[in-house]
Every structure is written in structure tokens, then in C-alpha cells.
Coordinates of C-alpha atoms in Angstrom, one line a residue:
M108 CA 1.9 29.4 -24.2
R109 CA 1.7 25.6 -23.6
P110 CA 0.3 23.6 -26.5
S111 CA -3.3 22.5 -26.0
F112 CA -3.4 18.7 -26.0
P113 CA -6.5 16.5 -25.2
R114 CA -6.7 16.1 -21.5
Y115 CA -8.1 13.3 -19.4
D116 CA -8.3 12.3 -15.8
V117 CA -7.2 8.8 -16.5
L118 CA -5.4 7.1 -19.4
I119 CA -5.8 3.4 -19.6
A120 CA -3.4 1.3 -21.7
G121 CA -4.9 -2.0 -22.9
A122 CA -8.4 -2.9 -24.0
G123 CA -8.7 -6.4 -22.7
F124 CA -11.6 -7.1 -20.4
A125 CA -10.0 -5.5 -17.4
G126 CA -9.0 -2.2 -19.2
S127 CA -12.5 -1.8 -20.6
L128 CA -14.2 -2.6 -17.3
A129 CA -11.9 -0.1 -15.6
A130 CA -12.9 2.6 -18.1
L131 CA -16.6 1.9 -17.7
I132 CA -16.5 1.9 -13.9
L133 CA -14.4 5.0 -13.6
Q134 CA -16.7 6.9 -16.0
R135 CA -19.6 6.0 -13.8
L136 CA -17.7 7.6 -10.9
G137 CA -17.3 10.8 -12.8
W138 CA -13.8 10.5 -14.3
K139 CA -12.9 11.5 -17.8
V140 CA -11.2 8.4 -19.3
C141 CA -9.3 7.6 -22.5
V142 CA -8.4 4.0 -23.5
V143 CA -5.4 3.3 -25.8
E144 CA -5.1 -0.2 -27.4
K145 CA -2.1 -1.2 -29.4
A146 CA -3.9 -3.9 -31.5
R147 CA -7.4 -4.0 -32.9
H148 CA -10.4 -6.0 -31.9
P149 CA -11.5 -8.8 -32.3
R150 CA -8.1 -10.3 -31.4
F151 CA -7.0 -13.7 -30.1
A152 CA -6.1 -14.0 -26.5
I153 CA -5.9 -16.7 -23.8
G154 CA -6.8 -16.2 -20.2
E155 CA -10.2 -17.8 -20.9
S156 CA -11.4 -19.6 -17.7
S157 CA -13.6 -18.0 -15.2
T158 CA -14.1 -19.1 -11.6
P159 CA -16.8 -18.5 -8.9
A160 CA -14.7 -15.7 -7.4
A161 CA -14.4 -13.9 -10.8
D162 CA -18.2 -14.3 -11.2
M163 CA -18.8 -12.8 -7.8
I164 CA -16.8 -9.7 -8.6
L165 CA -18.6 -9.3 -11.9
R166 CA -21.9 -9.3 -10.1
D167 CA -20.6 -6.8 -7.5
F168 CA -19.4 -4.5 -10.3
A169 CA -22.8 -4.8 -12.0
R170 CA -24.6 -3.8 -8.8
Q171 CA -22.3 -1.2 -7.4
Y172 CA -21.5 0.7 -10.6
D173 CA -24.9 0.5 -12.4
L174 CA -23.8 -1.9 -15.2
P175 CA -26.8 -4.2 -15.2
W176 CA -25.9 -5.9 -18.5
L177 CA -22.6 -7.1 -16.9
H178 CA -24.5 -9.4 -14.5
A179 CA -25.6 -11.7 -17.3
F180 CA -21.9 -12.7 -17.9
S181 CA -21.5 -14.0 -14.4
R182 CA -23.3 -17.3 -15.1
Y183 CA -23.5 -19.6 -18.0
G184 CA -27.3 -19.7 -18.3
S185 CA -27.9 -16.0 -18.2
W186 CA -25.0 -15.4 -20.6
C187 CA -26.5 -17.8 -23.2
R188 CA -29.9 -16.2 -23.0
S189 CA -28.8 -12.6 -22.9
Y190 CA -25.9 -12.6 -25.3
P191 CA -25.9 -15.7 -27.4
D192 CA -23.7 -14.1 -30.1
V193 CA -20.9 -13.6 -27.6
M194 CA -19.2 -17.0 -27.6
R195 CA -18.5 -18.8 -24.4
G196 CA -18.2 -22.3 -23.0
L197 CA -19.6 -24.2 -20.1
K198 CA -17.2 -24.6 -17.1
R199 CA -18.7 -26.8 -14.4
G200 CA -15.5 -27.3 -12.4
F201 CA -11.9 -28.5 -12.5
S202 CA -11.1 -32.0 -13.9
F203 CA -7.7 -33.7 -13.7
Y204 CA -6.5 -37.0 -15.3
K205 CA -3.1 -38.4 -14.7
H206 CA -1.2 -39.8 -17.7
Y207 CA 2.1 -41.8 -17.6
P208 CA 4.7 -41.7 -20.4
G209 CA 4.4 -44.4 -23.0
K210 CA 1.1 -45.8 -21.6
A211 CA -2.5 -45.3 -22.5
F212 CA -4.6 -43.6 -19.8
Y213 CA -5.8 -46.0 -17.2
T214 CA -7.8 -45.8 -13.9
N215 CA -10.1 -47.9 -11.8
D216 CA -13.5 -47.8 -10.1
Q217 CA -12.1 -45.7 -7.2
H218 CA -10.9 -43.1 -9.8
E219 CA -7.3 -43.6 -8.8
H220 CA -6.0 -41.4 -11.7
E221 CA -9.0 -38.9 -11.8
L222 CA -10.0 -35.9 -9.8
L223 CA -13.2 -33.9 -10.5
V224 CA -14.0 -30.8 -8.3
A225 CA -17.3 -29.2 -9.0
A226 CA -17.6 -25.4 -8.9
S227 CA -21.3 -25.1 -9.4
V228 CA -24.5 -27.1 -8.8
D229 CA -25.8 -27.1 -12.4
D230 CA -25.2 -25.8 -15.9
E231 CA -27.5 -22.8 -15.3
H232 CA -25.4 -21.4 -12.5
S233 CA -22.1 -22.5 -13.9
D234 CA -18.9 -20.6 -14.6
T235 CA -17.9 -20.0 -18.1
Q236 CA -15.0 -20.2 -20.5
W237 CA -14.6 -16.7 -22.1
L238 CA -13.8 -16.6 -25.8
R239 CA -11.7 -13.6 -25.3
A240 CA -11.9 -12.4 -28.9
D241 CA -15.7 -12.1 -28.5
F242 CA -15.9 -11.0 -24.9
D243 CA -13.2 -8.4 -25.1
A244 CA -14.6 -7.0 -28.3
F245 CA -18.1 -6.7 -26.7
L246 CA -16.7 -4.7 -23.8
V247 CA -14.9 -2.4 -26.2
E248 CA -18.2 -1.8 -27.9
K249 CA -19.7 -0.9 -24.5
V250 CA -16.8 1.5 -23.9
Q251 CA -17.5 3.3 -27.2
E252 CA -21.3 3.3 -26.6
A253 CA -20.6 5.1 -23.3
G254 CA -18.8 7.9 -25.2
I255 CA -15.4 7.0 -23.7
V256 CA -12.5 8.0 -26.0
Y257 CA -11.0 4.8 -27.5
L258 CA -7.9 4.8 -29.7
D259 CA -6.9 1.5 -31.2
Q260 CA -3.8 0.6 -33.2
A261 CA -2.0 3.2 -31.1
E262 CA 1.2 2.7 -29.2
I263 CA 2.3 4.8 -26.2
V264 CA 6.0 5.5 -26.8
D265 CA 6.9 8.1 -24.2
V266 CA 5.7 10.0 -21.1
E267 CA 6.8 13.3 -19.5
E268 CA 5.9 13.7 -15.9
A269 CA 5.5 17.3 -14.5
E270 CA 2.4 18.9 -13.1
E271 CA 0.6 16.2 -15.1
L272 CA 1.5 13.3 -17.4
T273 CA 2.0 14.1 -21.1
F274 CA 2.0 11.0 -23.3
T275 CA 3.3 10.6 -26.8
L276 CA 1.4 8.1 -29.0
Q277 CA 2.1 6.8 -32.4
R278 CA -1.0 6.1 -34.5
E279 CA -1.2 5.6 -38.2
G280 CA 2.4 6.8 -38.5
V281 CA 1.7 10.1 -36.8
D282 CA 2.8 11.2 -33.3
R283 CA 0.2 12.7 -31.1
K284 CA 0.1 13.9 -27.5
L285 CA -2.4 13.7 -24.8
R286 CA -2.4 14.6 -21.1
A287 CA -3.7 12.8 -18.1
D288 CA -3.5 13.0 -14.3
F289 CA -3.2 9.2 -13.8
F290 CA -2.2 6.1 -15.8
I291 CA -3.5 2.6 -15.5
D292 CA -1.5 -0.2 -17.2
A293 CA -4.0 -2.9 -18.2
T294 CA -1.8 -4.4 -21.0
G295 CA -1.1 -7.6 -19.2
S296 CA 2.6 -7.2 -19.9
P297 CA 5.5 -5.5 -18.1
H298 CA 7.0 -4.0 -21.2
L299 CA 5.2 -0.6 -21.2
L300 CA 6.0 0.3 -17.6
Q301 CA 9.6 -0.8 -18.3
R302 CA 9.7 1.7 -21.2
L303 CA 7.8 4.6 -19.6
W304 CA 9.0 4.5 -16.0
Q305 CA 12.0 2.1 -16.2
V306 CA 10.3 -0.4 -13.8
P307 CA 12.4 -3.6 -13.7
S308 CA 10.7 -7.0 -14.0
T309 CA 12.1 -10.2 -12.5
A310 CA 11.4 -14.0 -12.5
D311 CA 14.2 -14.8 -10.1
D312 CA 12.2 -15.2 -6.9
F313 CA 9.6 -17.7 -8.1
Y314 CA 9.5 -21.4 -7.2
T315 CA 7.4 -22.1 -10.3
H316 CA 9.2 -22.3 -13.6
S317 CA 7.0 -23.0 -16.6
F318 CA 6.3 -22.1 -20.2
A319 CA 3.3 -22.8 -22.6
V320 CA 2.7 -24.0 -26.1
F321 CA -0.9 -23.5 -27.2
S322 CA -3.6 -22.6 -29.8
H323 CA -7.3 -23.1 -30.6
F324 CA -8.4 -26.3 -32.3
E325 CA -11.5 -27.8 -33.9
Q326 CA -12.7 -31.3 -34.5
V327 CA -11.5 -32.4 -31.1
P328 CA -13.4 -35.4 -29.8
L329 CA -14.9 -35.5 -26.3
W330 CA -12.5 -37.0 -23.7
E331 CA -15.4 -38.7 -22.0
E332 CA -16.3 -40.5 -25.2
M333 CA -12.7 -41.8 -25.4
L334 CA -13.0 -43.0 -21.8
A335 CA -16.2 -44.8 -22.6
G336 CA -14.5 -46.4 -25.6
M337 CA -11.8 -47.7 -23.2
G338 CA -14.5 -49.2 -20.9
Y339 CA -14.3 -46.7 -18.1
K340 CA -17.5 -45.6 -16.3
T341 CA -18.4 -42.0 -15.6
H342 CA -21.8 -42.4 -14.1
D343 CA -20.7 -41.1 -10.8
Y344 CA -19.1 -38.0 -12.1
P345 CA -20.4 -34.7 -10.7
Y346 CA -20.6 -33.2 -14.2
R347 CA -19.5 -33.9 -17.8
A348 CA -15.7 -33.6 -17.6
D349 CA -15.4 -32.0 -21.1
F350 CA -17.4 -29.1 -20.0
S351 CA -15.0 -28.0 -17.3
A352 CA -11.4 -26.8 -17.1
L353 CA -9.9 -30.1 -18.2
H354 CA -6.3 -30.8 -17.1
H355 CA -4.3 -33.7 -18.3
I356 CA -1.5 -34.2 -15.7
L357 CA 1.8 -35.3 -17.1
D358 CA 5.2 -36.0 -15.7
E359 CA 6.6 -32.9 -17.4
G360 CA 3.7 -30.6 -16.7
W361 CA 0.1 -30.6 -17.9
M362 CA -2.2 -29.9 -20.8
W363 CA -5.3 -27.7 -20.6
M364 CA -8.5 -28.2 -22.7
L365 CA -11.2 -25.6 -22.6
R366 CA -14.2 -26.2 -24.8
F367 CA -16.5 -23.5 -26.3
D368 CA -20.1 -23.9 -27.4
D369 CA -19.2 -23.5 -31.1
G370 CA -16.9 -26.6 -31.0
R371 CA -13.5 -24.9 -30.8
V372 CA -11.2 -25.9 -28.0
S373 CA -8.4 -24.0 -26.4
I374 CA -5.6 -26.4 -25.8
G375 CA -2.1 -25.9 -24.4
F376 CA 0.8 -27.7 -22.9
V377 CA 2.3 -26.0 -19.8
L378 CA 5.7 -27.6 -19.2
D379 CA 8.1 -27.4 -16.2
G380 CA 11.1 -25.4 -17.2
H381 CA 13.3 -26.8 -14.3
A382 CA 14.2 -30.0 -16.1
D383 CA 15.0 -31.5 -19.5
L384 CA 12.3 -33.3 -21.4
P385 CA 13.3 -37.0 -22.0
G386 CA 15.9 -37.0 -24.8
L387 CA 15.7 -33.2 -25.1
P388 CA 18.2 -31.1 -23.0
L389 CA 16.8 -27.9 -21.7
K390 CA 19.1 -25.8 -23.9
Q391 CA 17.6 -27.5 -27.0
I392 CA 14.0 -27.0 -25.7
N393 CA 14.7 -23.2 -25.4
D394 CA 15.5 -23.1 -29.1
M395 CA 12.9 -25.5 -30.3
P396 CA 9.9 -24.3 -32.3
A397 CA 6.4 -24.7 -30.8
G398 CA 5.3 -27.4 -33.3
Q399 CA 8.2 -29.6 -32.5
I400 CA 7.6 -29.4 -28.8
W401 CA 3.9 -30.1 -29.4
Q402 CA 4.6 -33.3 -31.4
Q403 CA 7.2 -34.4 -28.9
M404 CA 4.8 -34.2 -26.0
L405 CA 1.9 -35.9 -27.9
S406 CA 4.2 -38.8 -28.9
R407 CA 5.0 -39.3 -25.2
Y408 CA 1.3 -39.8 -24.2
P409 CA -0.7 -42.3 -26.4
S410 CA -4.2 -41.3 -25.3
L411 CA -3.6 -37.6 -25.9
Q412 CA -2.0 -38.4 -29.3
E413 CA -5.1 -40.4 -30.2
L414 CA -7.5 -37.7 -28.9
M415 CA -5.7 -35.1 -31.0
R416 CA -5.3 -37.2 -34.1
G417 CA -8.1 -35.6 -36.2
A418 CA -7.9 -32.1 -34.6
R419 CA -7.3 -29.1 -36.8
L420 CA -6.0 -25.6 -35.9
C421 CA -8.7 -23.0 -36.0
A422 CA -8.4 -20.0 -38.4
Q423 CA -7.5 -17.8 -35.4
P424 CA -4.7 -17.8 -34.5
G425 CA -4.1 -20.5 -37.1
R426 CA -0.8 -21.7 -35.7
L427 CA 0.8 -23.0 -32.5
L428 CA 2.1 -20.3 -30.2
R429 CA 4.9 -20.5 -27.6
S430 CA 5.4 -18.4 -24.5
T431 CA 8.7 -17.5 -22.9
R432 CA 8.9 -18.3 -19.1
L433 CA 5.5 -17.4 -17.7
Q434 CA 6.6 -16.3 -14.3
R435 CA 7.4 -12.6 -13.9
R436 CA 6.9 -9.8 -11.4
L437 CA 7.4 -6.0 -11.5
W438 CA 9.6 -4.7 -8.8
Q439 CA 7.1 -1.8 -8.3
P440 CA 3.4 -2.3 -9.3
A441 CA 2.4 1.3 -8.5
G442 CA 3.7 4.8 -8.4
R443 CA 2.5 8.2 -7.5
R444 CA 0.5 8.6 -10.7
W445 CA 0.3 5.1 -12.1
V446 CA -0.7 1.6 -11.2
A447 CA -0.6 -1.8 -12.8
L448 CA -3.4 -4.3 -12.8
P449 CA -2.4 -7.7 -11.4
H450 CA -1.7 -9.4 -14.7
T451 CA 0.5 -6.5 -15.7
A452 CA 2.2 -6.5 -12.3
G453 CA 3.0 -10.2 -12.4
F454 CA 1.9 -13.8 -13.3
V455 CA 2.6 -17.3 -12.0
D456 CA 0.9 -20.0 -14.0
P457 CA -2.6 -20.8 -15.5
L458 CA -3.0 -23.9 -13.4
F459 CA -6.4 -23.6 -11.4
S460 CA -7.3 -20.6 -13.6
P461 CA -6.5 -17.9 -11.0
G462 CA -5.7 -15.1 -13.5
N463 CA -9.1 -13.5 -14.4
A464 CA -10.3 -13.5 -10.8
H465 CA -7.0 -12.1 -9.6
T466 CA -7.2 -9.3 -12.2
L467 CA -10.8 -8.5 -11.2
S468 CA -9.9 -8.4 -7.5
G469 CA -7.1 -5.9 -8.3
L470 CA -9.5 -3.8 -10.3
E471 CA -12.0 -3.5 -7.5
R472 CA -9.2 -2.3 -5.2
I473 CA -8.0 0.2 -7.8
V474 CA -11.5 1.6 -8.2
R475 CA -11.8 2.1 -4.4
I476 CA -8.5 4.1 -4.6
F477 CA -10.2 6.5 -7.1
Q478 CA -13.1 7.0 -4.7
Q479 CA -10.8 8.6 -2.1
D480 CA -11.1 12.4 -1.9
R481 CA -7.7 13.1 -0.5
D482 CA -4.5 12.5 -2.4
E483 CA -2.8 11.3 0.8
D484 CA -5.4 8.6 1.2
R485 CA -5.0 7.5 -2.4
Q486 CA -1.2 7.3 -2.1
E487 CA -1.5 5.2 1.0
L488 CA -3.9 2.8 -0.7
L489 CA -1.6 2.5 -3.7
R490 CA 1.2 1.5 -1.4
K491 CA -1.1 -1.0 0.3
Y492 CA -2.2 -2.4 -3.1
A493 CA 1.5 -2.9 -4.2
S494 CA 2.3 -4.7 -1.0
E495 CA -0.8 -6.9 -1.3
L496 CA 0.1 -8.0 -4.9
Q497 CA 3.5 -9.1 -3.7
E498 CA 1.9 -11.3 -1.0
E499 CA -0.6 -12.7 -3.5
H500 CA 2.0 -13.6 -6.0
R501 CA 4.1 -15.3 -3.3
L502 CA 1.1 -17.3 -2.1
I503 CA 0.0 -18.4 -5.6
D504 CA 3.6 -19.3 -6.5
K505 CA 3.8 -21.8 -3.6
L506 CA 0.4 -23.3 -4.3
I507 CA 1.2 -23.9 -7.9
A508 CA 4.9 -24.9 -7.4
G509 CA 3.7 -27.6 -5.1
C510 CA 1.6 -29.1 -7.9
Y511 CA 4.5 -29.3 -10.2
R512 CA 6.5 -31.0 -7.5
T513 CA 3.9 -33.7 -7.2
M514 CA 2.7 -34.2 -10.8
S515 CA 4.6 -37.4 -11.2
H516 CA 2.7 -39.0 -8.3
F517 CA -1.0 -38.4 -8.6
Q518 CA -1.9 -39.3 -5.0
L519 CA 0.4 -36.5 -3.7
F520 CA -0.9 -34.2 -6.4
T521 CA -4.5 -34.6 -5.4
A522 CA -3.6 -34.0 -1.7
W523 CA -1.6 -30.8 -2.5
S524 CA -4.3 -29.4 -4.9
M525 CA -6.7 -29.4 -1.9
V526 CA -4.5 -26.7 -0.4
Y527 CA -5.4 -24.4 -3.3
F528 CA -9.1 -25.3 -3.1
A529 CA -9.1 -24.6 0.6
C530 CA -7.8 -21.1 -0.1
T531 CA -10.4 -20.5 -2.8
I532 CA -13.3 -21.7 -0.7
A533 CA -12.1 -19.4 2.2
Y534 CA -11.9 -16.5 -0.1
E535 CA -15.3 -17.1 -1.6
Q536 CA -17.0 -17.6 1.8
H537 CA -15.4 -14.3 3.0
R538 CA -16.7 -12.5 0.0
N539 CA -20.2 -13.9 0.6
A540 CA -20.1 -12.9 4.3
V541 CA -19.0 -9.3 3.4
S542 CA -21.8 -9.1 0.8
A543 CA -24.4 -10.5 3.2
A544 CA -23.4 -8.0 5.9
H545 CA -23.8 -5.1 3.3
T546 CA -20.4 -3.7 4.3
A547 CA -17.9 -2.0 2.1
N548 CA -15.0 -4.0 3.3
L549 CA -12.9 -5.8 0.7
P550 CA -11.2 -9.2 1.4
E551 CA -7.7 -9.3 2.8
G552 CA -6.1 -9.8 -0.5
F553 CA -6.8 -12.3 -3.3
L554 CA -7.3 -15.8 -1.8
L555 CA -7.0 -14.0 1.6
A556 CA -3.2 -13.8 1.1
G557 CA -3.2 -10.9 3.6
R558 CA -4.6 -13.1 6.4
A559 CA -1.9 -14.6 8.6
E560 CA -3.7 -17.9 9.2
I561 CA -3.9 -18.5 5.5
R562 CA -0.3 -17.9 4.9
Q563 CA 0.6 -20.0 7.9
M564 CA -1.5 -22.9 6.7
V565 CA 0.1 -22.8 3.2
E566 CA 3.6 -22.6 4.7
A567 CA 2.9 -25.6 7.0
C568 CA 1.8 -27.6 3.9
W569 CA 4.8 -26.4 2.0
Q570 CA 7.2 -27.5 4.7
A571 CA 5.5 -30.9 4.7
L572 CA 6.1 -31.1 0.9
Q573 CA 9.7 -30.2 1.3
Q574 CA 10.2 -33.0 3.8
L575 CA 9.2 -35.6 1.2
P576 CA 12.3 -37.4 -0.3
Q577 CA 13.2 -36.4 -3.8
N578 CA 12.1 -39.6 -5.5
E579 CA 9.1 -41.2 -7.0
N580 CA 9.0 -44.4 -5.1
Y581 CA 6.9 -43.3 -2.2
T582 CA 5.6 -46.0 0.2
P583 CA 1.9 -46.2 1.1
R584 CA 2.9 -45.1 4.6
Q585 CA 4.6 -41.9 3.3
I586 CA 1.6 -41.1 1.1
D587 CA -0.9 -41.6 4.0
A588 CA 1.3 -39.4 6.3
F589 CA 1.4 -36.6 3.7
N590 CA -2.4 -36.8 3.2
R591 CA -3.0 -36.7 7.0
K592 CA -0.7 -33.7 7.3
I593 CA -2.4 -31.7 4.5
R594 CA -5.9 -32.7 5.9
D595 CA -4.9 -31.4 9.4
C596 CA -3.4 -28.2 8.0
I597 CA -6.5 -27.2 5.9
A598 CA -9.0 -28.4 8.5
P599 CA -9.9 -24.9 9.8
F600 CA -10.9 -23.9 6.2
N601 CA -12.2 -27.2 4.9
T602 CA -15.9 -26.7 4.8
A603 CA -16.4 -28.9 1.7
G604 CA -15.1 -32.3 2.8
L605 CA -11.8 -32.0 0.9
L606 CA -9.6 -35.1 1.2
N607 CA -12.4 -37.3 2.2
P608 CA -11.4 -40.8 1.0
A609 CA -15.0 -41.9 0.8
V610 CA -15.7 -39.7 -2.2
H611 CA -13.0 -41.3 -4.4
N612 CA -11.8 -38.0 -5.8
M613 CA -15.3 -37.0 -7.0
Y614 CA -16.3 -33.7 -5.3
H615 CA -19.9 -32.8 -6.2
H616 CA -19.9 -29.2 -4.7
T617 CA -17.0 -27.4 -3.1
T618 CA -17.6 -23.7 -3.6
A619 CA -19.4 -21.2 -1.4
D620 CA -23.0 -20.5 -2.5
V621 CA -22.6 -18.1 -5.4

């Protein structure tokens, strides 16, 4: 007689926001779910910046799957009123400032070294920075309130695949087994699928090559106050730059700053791994501790060094952390009885904050797969999902690699970044059109990566970028020609006046109505 182990329809590994939302939605659809989490909440995590597309999907989940409380988290104003104890920050848009090594930040009245791209019309309807320790823990509480089995501090160590899946877990030093018909990997890492199903992961076919050094800080002054102290005017800004996804663009990469309402700030350097840092060969960088890289980068950029002079590490995580290479992709993101969410299946780079929206877009597709009655239909949609993810990672990779290619010359960077914003606007507008038509159709991939005209537009821009000479002494004629080429390529999707020289890099509203 076969041993009687606990049995579930779906086992979900990982209780980040996506794993918990997957459990809550699938339970609403009638599935018996178990969530297994290796760590314990609250826990530190990055992946904190929301976008209009992510907020749209949260609202769709709230409406479609009877999760009314979730709607409040899709806008800053409603989040603050409904859940003031779940910490968040205000994110009005995307702000970029170009710094040059050894020089204090400088700009002019035409905002030559600034780019601000609004993503909302006011604070009330703004996107948010998610303090993941709070937001993820809140969602786990919702999972437990719903009566979903939740096992934390438990590690999945083995699976046997026969008529069903039999998993071996280690929890509190004891092995236990449970059975499930299907497995969702929401861990955000390729390691579990490598262990259970021997799925290889690769970084070989990415153009982007970057790694990050990061932590949470307190006592960080406002960047706009520093600008004012330097005599620069910000009266024509579309929003307060500190309350956005703030990017300091460097020759070697970039620095993010995401500010939360309690004063803590998520800060990280993301550095191009293709080249040596000045005076530091790549081989040395690979062996260098996070703190040494951090100080080396601050010493290169006087304004950032001054901004961080009085900053202190927050209690959590309490130290600087360093990633390995960020780029990775599973060779196979889905199988007959398992599927990986997008951040588990692969990742490119945090520039432009695509991660959370991409993960949510993958989750909505996975949920649709579970709504199919026939196994043949589910298998076909799993194959389609796997193919879509590969297209999406390829598209995001080119969009971000182009930014690294142009970071040393801000006029080229601002032009190239508009290719990304054109894709996001097209994606948001498509989502709005589908919602207004009350159809059940999903977009053709994240950022419409499945749409031929989007891929062709990005490829045309990419080829224009490759034709630029490999030097930093571009003539005004070369810069103007590149800007014209990008403007022409994105024209069919440019409904927000991108690359309009009259706005002087200050874009007051670029997103679809959300």
C-alpha cells in the first residue's frame, strides 16, 4: 500500500509577491495549493520598483479573481490610505542624471545632463516603490488567512515524477514528503529547477553584462536639495526627482536610488561587466569585496560621494551585498508538470524597472493555463509561454544593452532610452484597449515582444546603434543623425512626444491613461 502523504493540486516554491499571488488566485479558481518558502518573513529583498504596467495587472487581478484589497496597492494614494503600515515609497517616474568621472555634476537650463520621464499625473495616481519585506510579508499573511497551506523554513530537496509529483522537503531537520499534480517555481532563482529537473541555465547569449552592489541606507539627503545648493533650477521638473526611480548614469554603469516614506533609501551600483574599471582589471573586480567596489565608485564621482557622505546602512540587511552576473536564462522555462515564473526563468537588468511587471505578466498567463479544461490545451499554452519568455528576454536584453553602450554619451543615451519607453507605452495602450473592449485576450507578450512590428522597430534601432563608431568623440552631425533615426523608427508607437527637442528632456506625461 502506497504511503499517504499530503496531496495538493499545485505546489508553489517561493513566497515572494508572485508566489503568494499565484496561490491566492489559484485557490480562487478552485485549486488546492501549498506554498513552500525556504526563508522566513519578513525578509530583505530588492525588486522594489513598480510601473504603470505592473499596476494595471494588479488591478486586473483584483477585479478578475475577487481580491478587492489588492486594488489599493496599485496606486500610491490608495495604498497610503488603506494600508499605511505596509511601507512604500512614491514613484512618479524615471529620472536620469549624467555624471562624469572626477567632476561634480553639472547641467544647464536646457537640462543637457538630465532626463525626467513622468509615469503619472499626480502623487495620488502614482506608481510605488515596494518595501519588499513589508509587502511580501503582508501577502503571506493573506495566504495564511485564506487557509492555504504555508510551510516556511522548508527546502525542497528532491522530486519523483510518476503518476504525480512526490516532493521531499527538509524542515526543522526532518524530511517530509508531499504530493502534487503540478509545480510552480516562484523562487526567482534557477537553482531549484537545476536541482529537481536538471534544467541548465546560461548567460552566454546576452548582450548585457552587469552585476550589482547594493543595500538599504538611511540619512540620505535629497538629490534635489543638493542640486539647489549647486545653483540649479528645478522649477520646470514634471515631479520631484527624489520621489521617482532615480538613476545616476556613470561611464561604468549606473546607480539607483529608490526612496521610501520612512526615510530609508534603496541604493545600488549596477556596473558593466564587459570592461575593467579604471585602475582595476576585471579579474581583480571579480574577487573584490562589495565595500571596496562601493568606495571605489563613490571616489570616482564627487557629487555622489558628497551625497552619500552622511548616509548609514539600515539595520536590514545591515551590510553591502554583491550579486554575481545578473543575466541568466533557463534553457527550458516549462515542462509537462512544472513552470517557472519570469524572474525564475531569466533576468536581464534592473534598468527601467521591468522585473515586477514582467513577473506579473507571466503570472497572468500561467493562471490562464490553469483555466483550461483539457490537458492538451494546457500543454500547448505552456509551450507558447516558454517561447514567449525567450522572445521577451531577447527584446529586453537589446533595449538595456543599448543603454550601456551609450552611457558615456548622454545625448545618445537619452535617444536610445526612448526606444524602451516607446515599447512600454505601446504595451500599456494595448492593455487599455483590451480592457476597454472587455475581451479576454492577453497582450502579445510583455512589451508586445510577440508583435513583429515591435521587434522590427527595436532591431532597426539596434542596427543604427551598431553603426556608430566605437569612440566617444561623436560630432553634432552624428548625434543628430542618430536622434533622427531613432525618432523615425519609433514614430508609429510614439504617442507621447518622445524625442521632442522642445521639451528639453522634461516629459510631463508619457504613459497610457492608467
